[in-house]
CSV table of C-alpha atoms (C1' of nucleotides) in Angstrom, one decimal:
chain,number,residue,atom,x,y,z
Y,1,MET,CA,-0.4,10.6,-10.9
Y,2,THR,CA,-2.1,7.3,-11.6
Y,3,LYS,CA,-5.3,6.9,-9.5
Y,4,PRO,CA,-6.2,3.3,-8.8
Y,5,ASN,CA,-10.0,2.5,-9.6
Y,6,PRO,CA,-12.0,1.3,-6.4
Y,7,GLN,CA,-11.9,-2.5,-7.0
Y,8,THR,CA,-8.1,-2.4,-6.8
Y,9,ILE,CA,-8.2,-0.7,-3.6
Y,10,ALA,CA,-11.1,-2.9,-2.3
Y,11,ALA,CA,-8.9,-5.8,-3.3
Y,12,TRP,CA,-5.8,-4.8,-1.8
Y,13,THR,CA,-7.2,-3.8,1.6
Y,14,SER,CA,-9.3,-6.9,2.1
Y,15,LEU,CA,-6.1,-8.9,0.7
Y,16,VAL,CA,-4.1,-7.5,3.9
Y,17,THR,CA,-7.1,-8.0,6.3
Y,18,ALA,CA,-7.4,-11.8,4.9
Y,19,ASN,CA,-3.6,-12.1,5.7
Y,20,ARG,CA,-3.5,-10.8,9.3
Y,21,VAL,CA,-6.8,-12.4,10.4
Y,22,LEU,CA,-5.7,-15.9,9.2
Y,23,LEU,CA,-2.0,-15.6,10.2
Y,24,ASP,CA,-2.8,-14.1,13.4
Y,25,ASP,CA,-5.5,-17.0,14.0
Y,26,ILE,CA,-2.7,-19.6,12.9
Y,27,GLU,CA,0.4,-18.0,15.1
Y,28,TYR,CA,-2.2,-18.0,17.8
Y,29,ALA,CA,-2.6,-22.1,17.2
Y,30,LEU,CA,0.9,-23.0,17.3
Y,31,LYS,CA,1.8,-20.6,20.1
Y,32,THR,CA,-0.9,-22.2,22.2
Y,33,ALA,CA,0.5,-25.5,21.1
Y,34,GLY,CA,4.0,-24.6,22.7
Y,35,LEU,CA,5.5,-24.7,18.7
Y,36,PRO,CA,7.5,-22.5,16.7
Y,37,LYS,CA,6.5,-19.5,14.8
Y,38,LEU,CA,4.7,-20.0,11.2
Y,39,SER,CA,7.9,-18.6,9.6
Y,40,TRP,CA,10.0,-21.4,10.9
Y,41,TYR,CA,7.5,-23.5,9.3
Y,42,ASP,CA,8.2,-22.5,6.0
Y,43,ALA,CA,11.9,-22.8,6.2
Y,44,LEU,CA,11.8,-26.1,7.6
Y,45,LEU,CA,9.5,-27.5,5.1
Y,46,GLU,CA,11.6,-26.1,2.2
Y,47,ILE,CA,14.9,-27.6,3.5
Y,48,GLU,CA,13.2,-30.5,4.1
Y,49,LYS,CA,11.6,-30.6,0.2
Y,50,ALA,CA,15.8,-30.0,-0.6
Y,51,GLY,CA,16.4,-33.6,1.2
Y,52,ALA,CA,19.9,-34.9,1.6
Y,53,ALA,CA,21.4,-32.9,-0.9
Y,54,GLY,CA,20.6,-29.6,1.2
Y,55,ILE,CA,20.1,-26.4,0.2
Y,56,ARG,CA,21.8,-23.1,-0.1
Y,57,PRO,CA,20.9,-20.3,2.0
Y,58,PHE,CA,21.1,-17.7,-1.0
Y,59,ASP,CA,18.6,-20.0,-2.5
Y,60,LEU,CA,16.4,-20.6,0.4
Y,61,LYS,CA,15.9,-16.6,0.7
Y,62,GLU,CA,14.7,-16.4,-2.7
Y,63,ARG,CA,12.0,-19.1,-2.1
Y,64,LEU,CA,10.8,-17.4,1.1
Y,65,LEU,CA,11.4,-14.0,0.1
Y,66,LEU,CA,13.3,-13.3,3.0
Y,67,PRO,CA,16.2,-10.5,3.0
Y,68,GLN,CA,19.6,-12.0,3.2
Y,69,TYR,CA,20.1,-11.0,6.9
Y,70,GLY,CA,16.8,-12.2,7.7
Y,71,MET,CA,17.8,-15.4,6.3
Y,72,SER,CA,21.1,-15.9,7.9
Y,73,ARG,CA,19.4,-15.0,11.5
Y,74,LEU,CA,16.7,-17.7,11.0
Y,75,LEU,CA,19.3,-20.5,10.5
Y,76,ASP,CA,21.3,-19.5,13.2
Y,77,ARG,CA,18.1,-19.3,15.3
Y,78,MET,CA,17.1,-22.7,13.8
Y,79,ALA,CA,20.8,-24.0,13.9
Y,80,LYS,CA,20.6,-23.1,17.9
Y,81,ALA,CA,17.5,-25.2,18.4
Y,82,GLY,CA,19.1,-27.8,16.6
Y,83,LEU,CA,16.5,-28.1,14.0
Y,84,VAL,CA,19.1,-27.6,11.0
Y,85,ASP,CA,22.7,-28.6,10.1
Y,86,ARG,CA,25.0,-26.0,8.5
Y,87,GLN,CA,28.3,-27.0,6.8
Y,88,ASP,CA,30.5,-25.5,5.0
Y,89,VAL,CA,30.5,-26.5,1.1
Y,90,GLU,CA,33.6,-27.1,-0.4
Y,91,ASP,CA,33.1,-26.2,-4.3
Y,92,ASP,CA,32.5,-22.8,-2.8
Y,93,GLY,CA,34.5,-21.7,0.3
Y,94,ARG,CA,31.9,-18.6,0.9
Y,95,GLY,CA,29.1,-20.9,1.0
Y,96,GLN,CA,27.3,-23.1,3.2
Y,97,ILE,CA,25.0,-26.1,2.9
Y,98,VAL,CA,21.7,-26.4,4.9
Y,99,ARG,CA,20.3,-29.6,6.0
Y,100,LEU,CA,17.3,-30.5,7.9
Y,101,THR,CA,18.0,-32.6,11.6
Y,102,GLN,CA,15.8,-35.5,12.5
Y,103,LYS,CA,14.6,-33.3,15.0
Y,104,GLY,CA,14.1,-30.5,12.7
Y,105,ARG,CA,11.9,-33.2,10.7
Y,106,ASP,CA,10.2,-34.1,13.9
Y,107,VAL,CA,9.3,-30.3,14.4
Y,108,ARG,CA,8.1,-30.1,11.3
Y,109,GLN,CA,5.7,-32.9,11.6
Y,110,ALA,CA,4.6,-31.8,14.8
Y,111,MET,CA,3.5,-28.5,13.5
Y,112,TRP,CA,1.6,-29.4,10.4
Y,113,PRO,CA,-1.3,-30.9,12.3
Y,114,VAL,CA,-2.0,-27.7,14.3
Y,115,TYR,CA,-1.4,-25.5,11.4
Y,116,ALA,CA,-3.2,-27.6,9.1
Y,117,ALA,CA,-6.3,-27.7,11.3
Y,118,THR,CA,-6.4,-24.0,11.8
Y,119,LEU,CA,-6.2,-23.4,7.9
Y,120,THR,CA,-8.7,-25.6,7.0
Y,121,ARG,CA,-11.0,-24.2,9.9
Y,122,SER,CA,-10.4,-20.9,8.4
Y,123,VAL,CA,-10.7,-21.2,5.1
Y,124,GLU,CA,-13.0,-23.9,4.3
Y,125,ARG,CA,-15.9,-22.7,6.9
Y,126,HIS,CA,-16.1,-19.6,4.4
Y,127,LEU,CA,-15.2,-21.1,0.7
Y,128,SER,CA,-15.8,-23.7,-1.3
Y,129,GLN,CA,-13.4,-25.6,-3.2
Y,130,ASP,CA,-14.2,-24.1,-6.1
Y,131,GLU,CA,-14.0,-20.8,-4.4
Y,132,ALA,CA,-10.5,-21.6,-3.1
Y,133,ALA,CA,-9.2,-22.4,-6.5
Y,134,GLU,CA,-10.6,-19.4,-7.7
Y,135,LEU,CA,-9.0,-17.4,-5.2
Y,136,HIS,CA,-5.5,-19.2,-5.8
Y,137,ARG,CA,-6.1,-18.7,-9.4
Y,138,LEU,CA,-6.5,-14.7,-9.3
Y,139,LEU,CA,-3.6,-14.4,-6.4
Y,140,LYS,CA,-1.1,-16.1,-8.4
Y,141,LYS,CA,-2.0,-14.3,-11.1
Y,142,LEU,CA,-1.7,-11.1,-9.1
Y,143,ALA,CA,1.9,-12.2,-7.4
Y,144,ARG,CA,3.5,-12.7,-10.8
Y,145,THR,CA,6.7,-11.0,-10.7
Y,146,LYS,CA,7.4,-10.5,-13.9
Y,147,SER,CA,4.0,-9.9,-16.3
S,1,MET,CA,-6.8,-34.4,12.1
S,2,THR,CA,-8.5,-32.4,10.2
S,3,LYS,CA,-7.0,-32.6,6.5
S,4,PRO,CA,-7.1,-29.5,4.3
S,5,ASN,CA,-7.8,-29.9,0.9
S,6,PRO,CA,-5.2,-28.6,-1.8
S,7,GLN,CA,-7.3,-25.7,-2.7
S,8,THR,CA,-7.0,-24.4,1.1
S,9,ILE,CA,-3.4,-24.7,1.1
S,10,ALA,CA,-2.8,-23.4,-2.5
S,11,ALA,CA,-5.3,-20.3,-1.9
S,12,TRP,CA,-3.2,-19.8,1.6
S,13,THR,CA,0.0,-19.9,0.3
S,14,SER,CA,-0.5,-17.7,-2.9
S,15,LEU,CA,-2.3,-15.1,-0.2
S,16,VAL,CA,1.1,-14.9,2.0
S,17,THR,CA,2.9,-14.9,-1.3
S,18,ALA,CA,1.0,-11.9,-2.7
S,19,ASN,CA,0.7,-10.1,0.3
S,20,ARG,CA,4.3,-10.0,1.0
S,21,VAL,CA,5.0,-9.1,-2.9
S,22,LEU,CA,2.9,-6.0,-3.0
S,23,LEU,CA,3.7,-4.9,0.6
S,24,ASP,CA,7.3,-5.3,-0.3
S,25,ASP,CA,6.9,-3.3,-3.3
S,26,ILE,CA,4.6,-0.8,-1.7
S,27,GLU,CA,7.0,-0.4,1.4
S,28,TYR,CA,10.0,0.1,-1.0
S,29,ALA,CA,8.5,3.0,-2.9
S,30,LEU,CA,7.4,4.9,0.4
S,31,LYS,CA,10.8,4.4,1.8
S,32,THR,CA,12.4,5.7,-1.5
S,33,ALA,CA,10.5,8.7,-1.3
S,34,GLY,CA,11.6,9.5,2.1
S,35,LEU,CA,7.9,8.9,3.4
S,36,PRO,CA,6.7,6.8,7.0
S,37,LYS,CA,6.0,3.3,6.6
S,38,LEU,CA,2.5,1.9,5.4
S,39,SER,CA,1.2,0.7,8.8
S,40,TRP,CA,1.4,4.7,9.7
S,41,TYR,CA,-0.6,5.3,6.4
S,42,ASP,CA,-3.4,3.0,7.9
S,43,ALA,CA,-3.5,4.7,11.1
S,44,LEU,CA,-3.5,8.2,9.9
S,45,LEU,CA,-6.2,7.4,7.8
S,46,GLU,CA,-8.2,6.0,10.2
S,47,ILE,CA,-7.7,8.6,12.3
S,48,GLU,CA,-8.7,11.3,9.8
S,49,LYS,CA,-11.8,9.8,9.2
S,50,ALA,CA,-12.6,10.2,12.9
S,51,GLY,CA,-12.1,14.2,12.3
S,52,ALA,CA,-12.8,16.9,14.7
S,53,ALA,CA,-14.3,14.0,17.4
S,54,GLY,CA,-11.4,12.1,17.3
S,55,ILE,CA,-11.0,8.3,18.0
S,56,ARG,CA,-10.2,6.2,21.3
S,57,PRO,CA,-7.4,4.4,20.9
S,58,PHE,CA,-9.3,1.0,22.1
S,59,ASP,CA,-11.1,1.8,19.0
S,60,LEU,CA,-8.6,2.2,16.5
S,61,LYS,CA,-6.6,-1.0,17.4
S,62,GLU,CA,-9.7,-2.8,16.6
S,63,ARG,CA,-9.7,-1.2,13.3
S,64,LEU,CA,-6.5,-1.6,12.5
S,65,LEU,CA,-5.9,-5.0,14.0
S,66,LEU,CA,-3.5,-3.9,16.3
S,67,PRO,CA,-2.4,-5.4,19.7
S,68,GLN,CA,-3.1,-3.2,22.4
S,69,TYR,CA,0.6,-2.8,23.2
S,70,GLY,CA,1.5,-2.0,19.5
S,71,MET,CA,-1.4,0.8,19.1
S,72,SER,CA,-0.1,2.7,22.2
S,73,ARG,CA,3.6,2.8,20.6
S,74,LEU,CA,2.3,3.5,17.3
S,75,LEU,CA,0.7,6.5,18.8
S,76,ASP,CA,3.7,7.6,21.0
S,77,ARG,CA,5.7,7.8,17.4
S,78,MET,CA,3.4,9.3,15.5
S,79,ALA,CA,3.0,11.6,18.6
S,80,LYS,CA,6.8,12.5,18.9
S,81,ALA,CA,6.7,12.8,15.0
S,82,GLY,CA,4.3,15.4,15.4
S,83,LEU,CA,1.2,14.0,13.6
S,84,VAL,CA,-1.3,13.1,16.4
S,85,ASP,CA,-2.6,14.8,19.0
S,86,ARG,CA,-3.5,12.9,22.4
S,87,GLN,CA,-5.2,14.7,24.6
S,88,ASP,CA,-7.1,12.9,28.2
S,89,VAL,CA,-11.1,12.7,27.8
S,90,GLU,CA,-13.0,13.8,30.5
S,91,ASP,CA,-15.8,11.3,30.4
S,92,ASP,CA,-13.4,8.4,31.2
S,93,GLY,CA,-10.3,9.1,33.1
S,94,ARG,CA,-8.5,6.5,32.0
S,95,GLY,CA,-8.7,7.3,28.0
S,96,GLN,CA,-7.7,9.7,25.7
S,97,ILE,CA,-8.9,10.9,22.1
S,98,VAL,CA,-6.5,11.2,19.3
S,99,ARG,CA,-6.4,13.7,16.4
S,100,LEU,CA,-4.9,14.4,13.6
S,101,THR,CA,-2.6,17.3,13.5
S,102,GLN,CA,-2.2,19.1,10.4
S,103,LYS,CA,1.1,18.1,9.7
S,104,GLY,CA,-0.8,14.5,10.1
S,105,ARG,CA,-3.2,15.7,7.5
S,106,ASP,CA,-0.3,16.6,5.0
S,107,VAL,CA,1.6,13.3,5.7
S,108,ARG,CA,-1.0,11.5,4.8
S,109,GLN,CA,-1.7,13.2,1.7
S,110,ALA,CA,2.0,13.1,0.7
S,111,MET,CA,1.9,9.6,1.1
S,112,TRP,CA,-1.3,8.9,-1.0
S,113,PRO,CA,0.3,9.5,-4.7
S,114,VAL,CA,3.3,7.3,-4.1
S,115,TYR,CA,1.1,4.4,-2.1
S,116,ALA,CA,-1.9,4.6,-5.3
S,117,ALA,CA,0.8,4.6,-7.6
S,118,THR,CA,2.3,1.6,-6.7
S,119,LEU,CA,-0.6,0.0,-5.8
S,120,THR,CA,-2.4,0.4,-9.0
S,121,ARG,CA,1.1,-0.4,-10.9
S,122,SER,CA,1.0,-3.9,-8.8
S,123,VAL,CA,-2.4,-4.7,-9.2
S,124,GLU,CA,-4.0,-3.3,-12.4
S,125,ARG,CA,-0.9,-5.0,-14.5
S,126,HIS,CA,-2.2,-8.0,-13.8
S,127,LEU,CA,-5.8,-8.0,-13.3
S,128,SER,CA,-9.0,-6.7,-14.7
S,129,GLN,CA,-11.4,-4.7,-12.7
S,130,ASP,CA,-13.5,-7.4,-12.8
S,131,GLU,CA,-10.9,-10.0,-11.3
S,132,ALA,CA,-10.0,-7.4,-9.1
S,133,ALA,CA,-13.5,-7.1,-7.8
S,134,GLU,CA,-14.2,-11.0,-7.8
S,135,LEU,CA,-10.6,-11.3,-5.7
S,136,HIS,CA,-12.1,-8.7,-3.4
S,137,ARG,CA,-15.3,-11.0,-2.9
S,138,LEU,CA,-13.7,-13.9,-2.3
S,139,LEU,CA,-11.1,-12.2,0.4
S,140,LYS,CA,-13.8,-10.5,2.4
S,141,LYS,CA,-16.1,-13.7,2.3
S,142,LEU,CA,-12.4,-15.5,3.7
S,143,ALA,CA,-12.0,-13.0,6.7
S,144,ARG,CA,-15.3,-12.6,8.1
S,145,THR,CA,-14.4,-12.7,11.6
S,146,LYS,CA,-18.1,-14.3,12.6
S,147,SER,CA,-19.1,-17.3,10.1
U,1,DC,C1',-19.8,3.0,50.9
U,2,DC,C1',-16.7,-0.8,50.0
U,3,DA,C1',-14.6,-4.9,47.9
U,4,DA,C1',-14.0,-7.4,43.6
U,5,DT,C1',-13.3,-7.3,38.9
U,6,DA,C1',-13.2,-4.9,34.3
U,7,DT,C1',-11.3,-2.0,31.1
U,8,DA,C1',-7.7,1.9,29.0
U,9,DG,C1',-3.4,2.5,28.2
U,10,DA,C1',1.7,2.5,29.5
U,11,DT,C1',6.0,0.0,30.0
U,12,DG,C1',10.3,-3.6,31.1
U,13,DC,C1',12.6,-6.8,29.0
U,14,DA,C1',13.7,-9.9,25.5
U,15,DA,C1',13.3,-11.3,20.7
U,16,DC,C1',13.2,-9.8,16.2
U,17,DT,C1',13.4,-6.7,11.7
U,18,DG,C1',16.0,-3.2,9.0
U,19,DC,C1',19.8,-1.1,7.5
U,20,DA,C1',24.5,-0.4,6.5
U,21,DT,C1',28.4,-2.5,6.5
U,22,DC,C1',32.0,-5.7,6.8
U,23,DT,C1',34.8,-10.3,6.0
U,24,DA,C1',35.7,-14.0,3.0
U,25,DC,C1',35.9,-16.2,-1.4
U,26,DA,C1',35.3,-15.9,-6.5
U,27,DA,C1',35.7,-14.4,-11.3
U,28,DG,C1',37.2,-11.7,-14.6
U,29,DA,C1',40.3,-8.1,-16.9
U,30,DG,C1',44.4,-6.4,-18.1
E,1,DC,C1',50.0,-13.0,-10.9
E,2,DT,C1',47.0,-8.9,-9.6
E,3,DC,C1',43.5,-5.6,-9.6
E,4,DT,C1',38.9,-4.7,-9.6
E,5,DT,C1',34.4,-6.3,-9.0
E,6,DG,C1',30.9,-9.6,-7.8
E,7,DT,C1',28.4,-12.9,-4.5
E,8,DA,C1',27.8,-15.3,0.0
E,9,DG,C1',27.1,-14.7,4.3
E,10,DA,C1',27.8,-12.8,9.1
E,11,DT,C1',26.8,-8.6,12.3
E,12,DG,C1',26.8,-4.1,15.3
E,13,DC,C1',23.4,-0.8,16.0
E,14,DA,C1',18.7,1.7,16.3
E,15,DG,C1',14.4,0.4,15.8
E,16,DT,C1',10.1,-2.5,16.3
E,17,DT,C1',7.1,-6.2,18.2
E,18,DG,C1',5.5,-9.6,21.6
E,19,DC,C1',4.7,-10.6,26.0
E,20,DA,C1',3.8,-9.9,31.0
E,21,DT,C1',2.8,-7.0,33.9
E,22,DC,C1',1.6,-2.7,36.0
E,23,DT,C1',-1.0,1.7,36.9
E,24,DA,C1',-4.8,4.0,37.2
E,25,DT,C1',-9.6,4.8,36.5
E,26,DA,C1',-14.5,2.5,36.0
E,27,DT,C1',-18.0,-0.5,37.2
E,28,DT,C1',-20.7,-4.0,39.6
E,29,DG,C1',-22.5,-6.5,43.6
E,30,DG,C1',-23.3,-6.5,48.0
DNA sequence: CCAATATAGATGCAACTGCATCTACAAGAG
DNA sequence: CTCTTGTAGATGCAGTTGCATCTATATTGG
């Protein structure tokens, strides 16, 4: 058995904790403001980035690290809420193209200030810009799927 | 509105991604080995640390950062699986004390090698000991509840 | 002692997630 | 063309989570 060194365990533990603390904080702020969950924000942003060309669900799920059925259902809910528009694509009879509606853009814009304010407060109270940059460097290195 | 600086956003985004990547990896390894989810491991470990004295659910939920109802139900499931033992405590008629059963200890021990091996592989392939230590330092700083 | 308030824990219900499987179309092999 | 295999997406069912509320006991203030 491969025994991890203490730094590894400490890093992982603190990663999980930091993630949960900030996430709870952000989710709480969004809910209090009567806005959708953070997972919706990520999806809205990614779809918005795709612009008028739209994006295919299978592509979206890779970017959001969601399982296929999770993506399918998230789009269901967002479509029902009128935030996205799904239409069949003719090159591929199996697939569809997702685009943001105006309401989707509005909701994303409404979420951003709340999200940003909480994030700023949570991070910048504790870390300097340099520290945040260093953290980013290390985390990106950590998460490289292909080593 | 408080506008976050780019380092803040980058750090947060990479934190979420790294968390998800490693978590998926670990959960997959545990499931493949026919073992319980990681959240059970954390609870088992914390309860085991409490030893013969046991621990109160309200205390446990603080350590695990779980909501009260989440804790209640997790203990339900673990008790049903025979991993923990709940008994009423006489100083406080509302409360209970949770202890690990022998089976609980066995299961935690069975989980550890799988958990450890995956963690080691995922972290130590990408980060040196010093980098892991630095990551830990930054994340701990980030998650301090009280500034 | 009694009333008001606080704390420990459980629970009904709705929403969400995971898993397995299903349908529909696409692509390649013969 | 037709068969096999692959890919996009949906869905039934069971398990989990979130929210609000409930019960029971404890504590505090009069």
